[in-house]
Amino acid sequence: MNYFLILAVASLSILSLLQRLVPWAVYKGHKGETILTIVFDYVAISAFGSLMVENIQSFTPVSLVPLIPAVLVAYWTRNAGATVLVAMLASLLLSVSGL
Amino acid sequence: MLKLDSGTFGRIVAILTTYVPSGVAYGTLATALHIPWYYTVILSVVVYSGAVQSAFVGLWAIGFEPITMILTAFLLNLRHTFYGPHLEEKYPLMSSRDMYSIAPVLTDEIYALAVSDPPMKVPVVRNLGYFAYSCWVVSSALGVALAGGLPLFLYPILYLALPALFLALLIPRVKGASTALSAAVSISVAVVIKLYELPEYSILISIGAGILAGLLMLKAGGGK
């Protein structure tokens, strides 16, 4: 048994939990007193935009083209599930068609 | 129990189509790097962060260095600092008990779904969080079991789910000049970071740049 690795996993587990909980708990006690209320909308938008790019595996037409119908579905339906399914379906069609 | 209105159903589909492929990919990758199956699954159970777990298996492959691992994990999860407080604003009636039960399962995706319109009831947020957690753990184990067995052409399709989800959550929030600028700046900076293959935690720079651009535009009178 590798105790060093167990310690590392335990440390990561505690760190992950604290980083989710502590800022929230601190904010709960000081609600409405900070500029953060105004900032939140921009945090969400910037996080979504950045995470979208971060999770694209490669910048190729085959990986980006399926996102075009996904944009249209997201705009018209505002349904996350439908958008994801359309993107995956478009990607599958591109793969099957040999592009 | 989750109440299956159309909004909740869409969110369940979003979780299934993002967590299952990601979990399977993580389990497959970890197995390919010769990480024992029990470490792969235990990491999913106790750490529950795709980014940190991927960094862990990546560092395992090149030689484990604990300080680097902890620092990388800290930086990767730093964006979570904003998630809880934002939920607190979005759901002002949330009790401390709700906070303690939701925080451990608060991820990028759950945060994103919870702050998207229409708002959900707090118990639905919590149930969705634990549903996503279950999907992640089970699909990680599935990834270990399936390692090497999935057709190669399926991987790019599975990997597309996450960017599509964040795209779906981003678009409805762009409502005016400052939000559009915020999105454009964060995406542009993120593309540069990606093209230059900077470390994953550099995502904080693109998030910060997007926030700053949006706030500056708002201050200049650009409207939301």
Short mmCIF file of C-alpha atoms in Angstrom, two decimals:
data_model
loop_
_atom_site.label_atom_id
_atom_site.label_comp_id
_atom_site.label_asym_id
_atom_site.label_seq_id
_atom_site.Cartn_x
_atom_site.Cartn_y
_atom_site.Cartn_z
CA MET A 1 0.00 0.00 0.00
CA ASN A 2 1.44 3.35 -1.00
CA TYR A 3 0.75 5.66 1.95
CA PHE A 4 2.27 8.61 0.12
CA LEU A 5 -0.32 8.32 -2.64
CA ILE A 6 -3.13 7.87 -0.16
CA LEU A 7 -2.02 11.08 1.55
CA ALA A 8 -1.96 12.88 -1.81
CA VAL A 9 -5.48 11.71 -2.69
CA ALA A 10 -6.73 12.70 0.78
CA SER A 11 -5.12 16.16 0.43
CA LEU A 12 -6.73 16.68 -2.99
CA SER A 13 -10.08 15.58 -1.65
CA ILE A 14 -9.95 18.04 1.28
CA LEU A 15 -8.69 20.83 -0.96
CA SER A 16 -11.49 20.27 -3.50
CA LEU A 17 -14.13 20.34 -0.77
CA LEU A 18 -12.74 23.44 0.98
CA GLN A 19 -12.45 25.40 -2.26
CA ARG A 20 -16.13 24.77 -2.94
CA LEU A 21 -17.38 25.39 0.57
CA VAL A 22 -15.28 28.09 2.26
CA PRO A 23 -15.85 31.01 -0.18
CA TRP A 24 -19.56 30.23 -0.13
CA ALA A 25 -19.73 30.08 3.67
CA VAL A 26 -17.78 33.34 3.97
CA TYR A 27 -20.02 35.07 1.45
CA LYS A 28 -23.16 33.81 3.17
CA GLY A 29 -22.19 35.85 6.21
CA HIS A 30 -21.48 39.03 4.24
CA LYS A 31 -24.18 38.97 1.57
CA GLY A 32 -24.98 42.20 -0.24
CA GLU A 33 -21.93 44.02 1.06
CA THR A 34 -19.62 43.53 -1.88
CA ILE A 35 -19.33 44.46 -5.52
CA LEU A 36 -19.41 40.72 -6.28
CA THR A 37 -23.18 40.91 -6.84
CA ILE A 38 -22.57 43.00 -9.97
CA VAL A 39 -19.63 40.90 -11.05
CA PHE A 40 -21.48 37.55 -10.99
CA ASP A 41 -23.12 37.85 -14.41
CA TYR A 42 -19.77 38.50 -15.99
CA VAL A 43 -18.17 35.67 -14.01
CA ALA A 44 -20.73 33.25 -15.44
CA ILE A 45 -20.36 34.50 -19.01
CA SER A 46 -16.56 34.52 -18.87
CA ALA A 47 -16.42 31.11 -17.19
CA PHE A 48 -18.76 29.54 -19.77
CA GLY A 49 -16.84 31.07 -22.68
CA SER A 50 -13.48 30.00 -21.29
CA LEU A 51 -14.63 26.50 -20.34
CA MET A 52 -16.14 26.05 -23.80
CA VAL A 53 -12.80 26.79 -25.48
CA GLU A 54 -10.84 24.82 -22.88
CA ASN A 55 -12.91 21.72 -23.60
CA ILE A 56 -12.57 21.84 -27.38
CA GLN A 57 -10.11 19.07 -28.16
CA SER A 58 -8.75 20.53 -31.41
CA PHE A 59 -9.42 23.54 -33.62
CA THR A 60 -10.37 21.74 -36.80
CA PRO A 61 -13.40 22.19 -39.06
CA VAL A 62 -14.71 18.78 -38.00
CA SER A 63 -14.62 19.73 -34.33
CA LEU A 64 -15.96 23.27 -34.83
CA VAL A 65 -18.61 22.83 -37.56
CA PRO A 66 -21.00 20.84 -35.28
CA LEU A 67 -21.05 23.83 -32.95
CA ILE A 68 -22.78 25.95 -35.63
CA PRO A 69 -26.12 24.10 -35.52
CA ALA A 70 -25.63 23.93 -31.74
CA VAL A 71 -25.50 27.75 -31.61
CA LEU A 72 -28.78 27.97 -33.52
CA VAL A 73 -30.49 25.40 -31.29
CA ALA A 74 -29.18 27.13 -28.15
CA TYR A 75 -30.44 30.48 -29.42
CA TRP A 76 -33.90 29.27 -30.39
CA THR A 77 -34.64 26.65 -27.74
CA ARG A 78 -32.42 27.72 -24.80
CA ASN A 79 -32.32 24.03 -23.94
CA ALA A 80 -28.90 22.72 -22.91
CA GLY A 81 -29.76 19.05 -23.47
CA ALA A 82 -31.10 19.62 -26.98
CA THR A 83 -28.06 21.73 -27.85
CA VAL A 84 -25.61 19.05 -26.73
CA LEU A 85 -27.50 16.32 -28.58
CA VAL A 86 -27.60 18.35 -31.81
CA ALA A 87 -23.84 19.01 -31.61
CA MET A 88 -23.11 15.32 -31.06
CA LEU A 89 -25.48 14.29 -33.85
CA ALA A 90 -23.88 16.78 -36.26
CA SER A 91 -20.45 15.46 -35.30
CA LEU A 92 -21.61 11.87 -35.83
CA LEU A 93 -23.00 12.77 -39.28
CA LEU A 94 -19.69 14.41 -40.21
CA SER A 95 -17.76 11.35 -39.05
CA VAL A 96 -20.04 8.94 -40.90
CA SER A 97 -19.86 11.03 -44.08
CA GLY A 98 -16.08 10.71 -43.91
CA LEU A 99 -15.22 14.40 -43.51
CA MET B 1 -37.17 13.03 -6.34
CA LEU B 2 -36.47 15.19 -9.36
CA LYS B 3 -39.55 16.88 -10.73
CA LEU B 4 -39.48 16.25 -14.45
CA ASP B 5 -40.67 19.52 -15.98
CA SER B 6 -39.20 20.36 -19.37
CA GLY B 7 -36.43 22.54 -17.87
CA THR B 8 -35.30 19.82 -15.46
CA PHE B 9 -35.52 17.15 -18.15
CA GLY B 10 -33.28 19.25 -20.43
CA ARG B 11 -30.79 19.61 -17.59
CA ILE B 12 -30.79 15.86 -16.92
CA VAL B 13 -30.10 15.21 -20.60
CA ALA B 14 -27.31 17.80 -20.45
CA ILE B 15 -25.74 16.05 -17.46
CA LEU B 16 -26.01 12.60 -19.01
CA THR B 17 -24.53 13.75 -22.31
CA THR B 18 -21.62 15.55 -20.64
CA TYR B 19 -20.74 13.54 -17.52
CA VAL B 20 -20.96 10.08 -19.04
CA PRO B 21 -18.60 10.75 -21.98
CA SER B 22 -16.22 12.73 -19.75
CA GLY B 23 -16.23 10.06 -17.04
CA VAL B 24 -15.67 7.29 -19.56
CA ALA B 25 -12.84 9.29 -21.16
CA TYR B 26 -11.21 9.88 -17.74
CA GLY B 27 -11.49 6.19 -16.77
CA THR B 28 -10.10 5.10 -20.13
CA LEU B 29 -7.21 7.58 -19.96
CA ALA B 30 -6.28 6.61 -16.40
CA THR B 31 -6.29 2.92 -17.32
CA ALA B 32 -4.19 3.61 -20.41
CA LEU B 33 -1.64 5.28 -18.10
CA HIS B 34 -1.54 2.11 -15.96
CA ILE B 35 -3.18 3.69 -12.93
CA PRO B 36 -4.73 0.97 -10.73
CA TRP B 37 -8.50 0.88 -11.17
CA TYR B 38 -9.19 1.52 -7.49
CA TYR B 39 -7.23 4.81 -7.53
CA THR B 40 -9.14 5.88 -10.66
CA VAL B 41 -12.50 5.26 -9.00
CA ILE B 42 -11.48 6.57 -5.54
CA LEU B 43 -10.36 9.85 -7.12
CA SER B 44 -13.79 10.21 -8.70
CA VAL B 45 -15.48 9.48 -5.37
CA VAL B 46 -13.44 11.78 -3.12
CA VAL B 47 -12.00 14.51 -5.37
CA TYR B 48 -14.84 14.80 -7.92
CA SER B 49 -13.17 17.28 -10.24
CA GLY B 50 -12.49 16.30 -13.84
CA ALA B 51 -9.76 18.92 -14.20
CA VAL B 52 -7.92 17.96 -10.99
CA GLN B 53 -8.26 14.24 -11.65
CA SER B 54 -6.96 14.65 -15.21
CA ALA B 55 -4.03 16.66 -13.86
CA PHE B 56 -3.41 13.93 -11.27
CA VAL B 57 -3.24 11.16 -13.88
CA GLY B 58 -1.14 13.41 -16.15
CA LEU B 59 1.37 14.04 -13.36
CA TRP B 60 1.30 10.35 -12.45
CA ALA B 61 2.39 9.57 -16.00
CA ILE B 62 5.37 11.95 -15.94
CA GLY B 63 6.41 11.41 -12.32
CA PHE B 64 4.51 12.45 -9.23
CA GLU B 65 5.60 15.63 -7.45
CA PRO B 66 3.27 16.47 -4.53
CA ILE B 67 3.78 20.24 -4.24
CA THR B 68 3.19 20.72 -7.97
CA MET B 69 0.08 18.54 -7.74
CA ILE B 70 -1.43 20.44 -4.81
CA LEU B 71 -0.63 23.85 -6.34
CA THR B 72 -2.05 22.79 -9.71
CA ALA B 73 -5.21 21.48 -8.02
CA PHE B 74 -5.58 24.73 -6.07
CA LEU B 75 -5.26 26.85 -9.20
CA LEU B 76 -7.54 24.60 -11.25
CA ASN B 77 -10.30 24.88 -8.64
CA LEU B 78 -9.81 28.57 -7.91
CA ARG B 79 -12.72 29.45 -10.19
CA HIS B 80 -15.01 27.65 -7.71
CA THR B 81 -14.48 30.62 -5.41
CA PHE B 82 -17.20 32.47 -7.31
CA TYR B 83 -19.64 29.61 -7.81
CA GLY B 84 -21.02 29.26 -4.27
CA PRO B 85 -21.48 33.01 -3.70
CA HIS B 86 -23.25 33.32 -7.07
CA LEU B 87 -25.65 30.53 -6.12
CA GLU B 88 -26.24 32.33 -2.84
CA GLU B 89 -27.37 35.39 -4.81
CA LYS B 90 -29.44 33.36 -7.24
CA TYR B 91 -31.15 31.38 -4.46
CA PRO B 92 -31.39 33.79 -1.51
CA LEU B 93 -33.59 31.42 0.52
CA MET B 94 -30.95 28.69 0.52
CA SER B 95 -30.22 27.57 4.10
CA SER B 96 -26.83 26.68 5.59
CA ARG B 97 -27.93 23.05 5.45
CA ASP B 98 -28.54 23.41 1.69
CA MET B 99 -25.12 25.01 1.30
CA TYR B 100 -23.34 22.17 3.13
CA SER B 101 -25.19 19.54 1.09
CA ILE B 102 -24.72 21.21 -2.32
CA ALA B 103 -21.14 22.53 -1.99
CA PRO B 104 -19.44 19.10 -2.18
CA VAL B 105 -21.13 18.39 -5.52
CA LEU B 106 -20.79 21.88 -6.97
CA THR B 107 -19.00 21.63 -10.31
CA ASP B 108 -18.69 23.83 -13.40
CA GLU B 109 -21.69 22.11 -14.96
CA ILE B 110 -23.95 22.16 -11.88
CA TYR B 111 -23.11 25.81 -11.25
CA ALA B 112 -23.81 26.62 -14.90
CA LEU B 113 -27.14 24.76 -14.93
CA ALA B 114 -28.20 26.21 -11.57
CA VAL B 115 -27.64 29.85 -12.54
CA SER B 116 -29.30 29.42 -15.94
CA ASP B 117 -32.91 30.36 -16.51
CA PRO B 118 -35.48 29.24 -15.59
CA PRO B 119 -34.32 28.98 -11.95
CA MET B 120 -34.80 25.63 -10.24
CA LYS B 121 -36.01 24.86 -6.73
CA VAL B 122 -33.18 24.31 -4.25
CA PRO B 123 -33.92 20.58 -3.73
CA VAL B 124 -33.80 20.12 -7.51
CA VAL B 125 -30.35 21.77 -7.60
CA ARG B 126 -29.19 19.40 -4.87
CA ASN B 127 -30.68 16.31 -6.52
CA LEU B 128 -29.19 17.30 -9.86
CA GLY B 129 -25.81 17.70 -8.14
CA TYR B 130 -25.91 14.21 -6.64
CA PHE B 131 -27.25 12.76 -9.89
CA ALA B 132 -24.26 14.28 -11.72
CA TYR B 133 -21.91 12.95 -9.01
CA SER B 134 -23.35 9.44 -9.43
CA CYS B 135 -23.01 9.70 -13.22
CA TRP B 136 -19.37 10.76 -12.83
CA VAL B 137 -18.41 7.92 -10.48
CA VAL B 138 -20.26 5.22 -12.44
CA SER B 139 -18.98 6.44 -15.82
CA SER B 140 -15.39 6.60 -14.49
CA ALA B 141 -15.71 2.96 -13.50
CA LEU B 142 -17.30 2.24 -16.88
CA GLY B 143 -14.33 3.92 -18.56
CA VAL B 144 -11.96 1.58 -16.69
CA ALA B 145 -14.03 -1.41 -17.81
CA LEU B 146 -14.30 -0.24 -21.41
CA ALA B 147 -10.67 0.90 -21.74
CA GLY B 148 -9.54 0.14 -25.25
CA GLY B 149 -12.92 -1.24 -26.29
CA LEU B 150 -14.62 1.88 -27.70
CA PRO B 151 -14.35 2.58 -31.45
CA LEU B 152 -11.86 5.41 -32.01
CA PHE B 153 -14.24 7.50 -34.13
CA LEU B 154 -16.57 7.87 -31.13
CA TYR B 155 -14.10 9.82 -28.97
CA PRO B 156 -14.23 13.17 -30.84
CA ILE B 157 -18.04 12.96 -30.75
CA LEU B 158 -18.07 12.29 -27.01
CA TYR B 159 -15.54 15.05 -26.35
CA LEU B 160 -17.79 17.58 -28.11
CA ALA B 161 -20.46 17.35 -25.41
CA LEU B 162 -18.74 19.65 -22.91
CA PRO B 163 -18.03 22.60 -25.24
CA ALA B 164 -21.58 22.27 -26.58
CA LEU B 165 -22.98 22.41 -23.04
CA PHE B 166 -21.06 25.57 -22.14
CA LEU B 167 -22.08 27.11 -25.46
CA ALA B 168 -25.72 26.34 -24.67
CA LEU B 169 -25.40 28.01 -21.28
CA LEU B 170 -23.46 31.01 -22.58
CA ILE B 171 -25.76 32.12 -25.41
CA PRO B 172 -28.90 32.97 -23.37
CA ARG B 173 -26.82 35.16 -21.02
CA VAL B 174 -25.59 37.45 -23.78
CA LYS B 175 -28.17 40.20 -23.62
CA GLY B 176 -26.37 43.39 -24.62
CA ALA B 177 -23.10 45.11 -25.46
CA SER B 178 -21.22 44.49 -22.19
CA THR B 179 -22.18 40.81 -21.90
CA ALA B 180 -21.33 40.28 -25.59
CA LEU B 181 -17.94 41.95 -25.07
CA SER B 182 -17.34 39.90 -21.93
CA ALA B 183 -18.03 36.69 -23.87
CA ALA B 184 -15.94 37.76 -26.87
CA VAL B 185 -12.93 38.73 -24.75
CA SER B 186 -12.99 35.59 -22.58
CA ILE B 187 -13.33 33.35 -25.66
CA SER B 188 -10.56 35.18 -27.54
CA VAL B 189 -8.13 35.01 -24.61
CA ALA B 190 -9.04 31.34 -24.03
CA VAL B 191 -8.29 30.58 -27.70
CA VAL B 192 -4.86 32.20 -27.39
CA ILE B 193 -4.20 30.21 -24.19
CA LYS B 194 -5.25 27.01 -25.94
CA LEU B 195 -3.20 27.69 -29.08
CA TYR B 196 -0.08 28.42 -27.01
CA GLU B 197 -0.78 25.32 -24.89
CA LEU B 198 -0.47 27.23 -21.62
CA PRO B 199 -1.25 25.34 -18.38
CA GLU B 200 -4.91 24.56 -17.73
CA TYR B 201 -5.15 26.97 -14.81
CA SER B 202 -4.42 29.83 -17.25
CA ILE B 203 -8.18 29.71 -17.76
CA LEU B 204 -8.28 32.10 -14.80
CA ILE B 205 -6.71 34.74 -17.06
CA SER B 206 -9.43 34.43 -19.70
CA ILE B 207 -12.15 34.49 -17.05
CA GLY B 208 -10.60 37.58 -15.43
CA ALA B 209 -10.21 39.33 -18.80
CA GLY B 210 -13.87 38.66 -19.65
CA ILE B 211 -15.08 40.01 -16.30
CA LEU B 212 -12.92 43.11 -16.60
CA ALA B 213 -14.03 43.83 -20.18
CA GLY B 214 -17.70 43.47 -19.24
CA LEU B 215 -17.40 45.71 -16.21
CA LEU B 216 -15.49 48.38 -18.13
CA MET B 217 -18.11 48.38 -20.87
CA LEU B 218 -20.88 48.58 -18.29
CA LYS B 219 -19.14 51.50 -16.59
CA ALA B 220 -18.76 53.22 -19.96
CA GLY B 221 -22.54 52.98 -20.36
CA GLY B 222 -22.69 50.06 -22.79
CA GLY B 223 -25.71 48.45 -21.10
CA LYS B 224 -25.89 44.78 -20.08
#
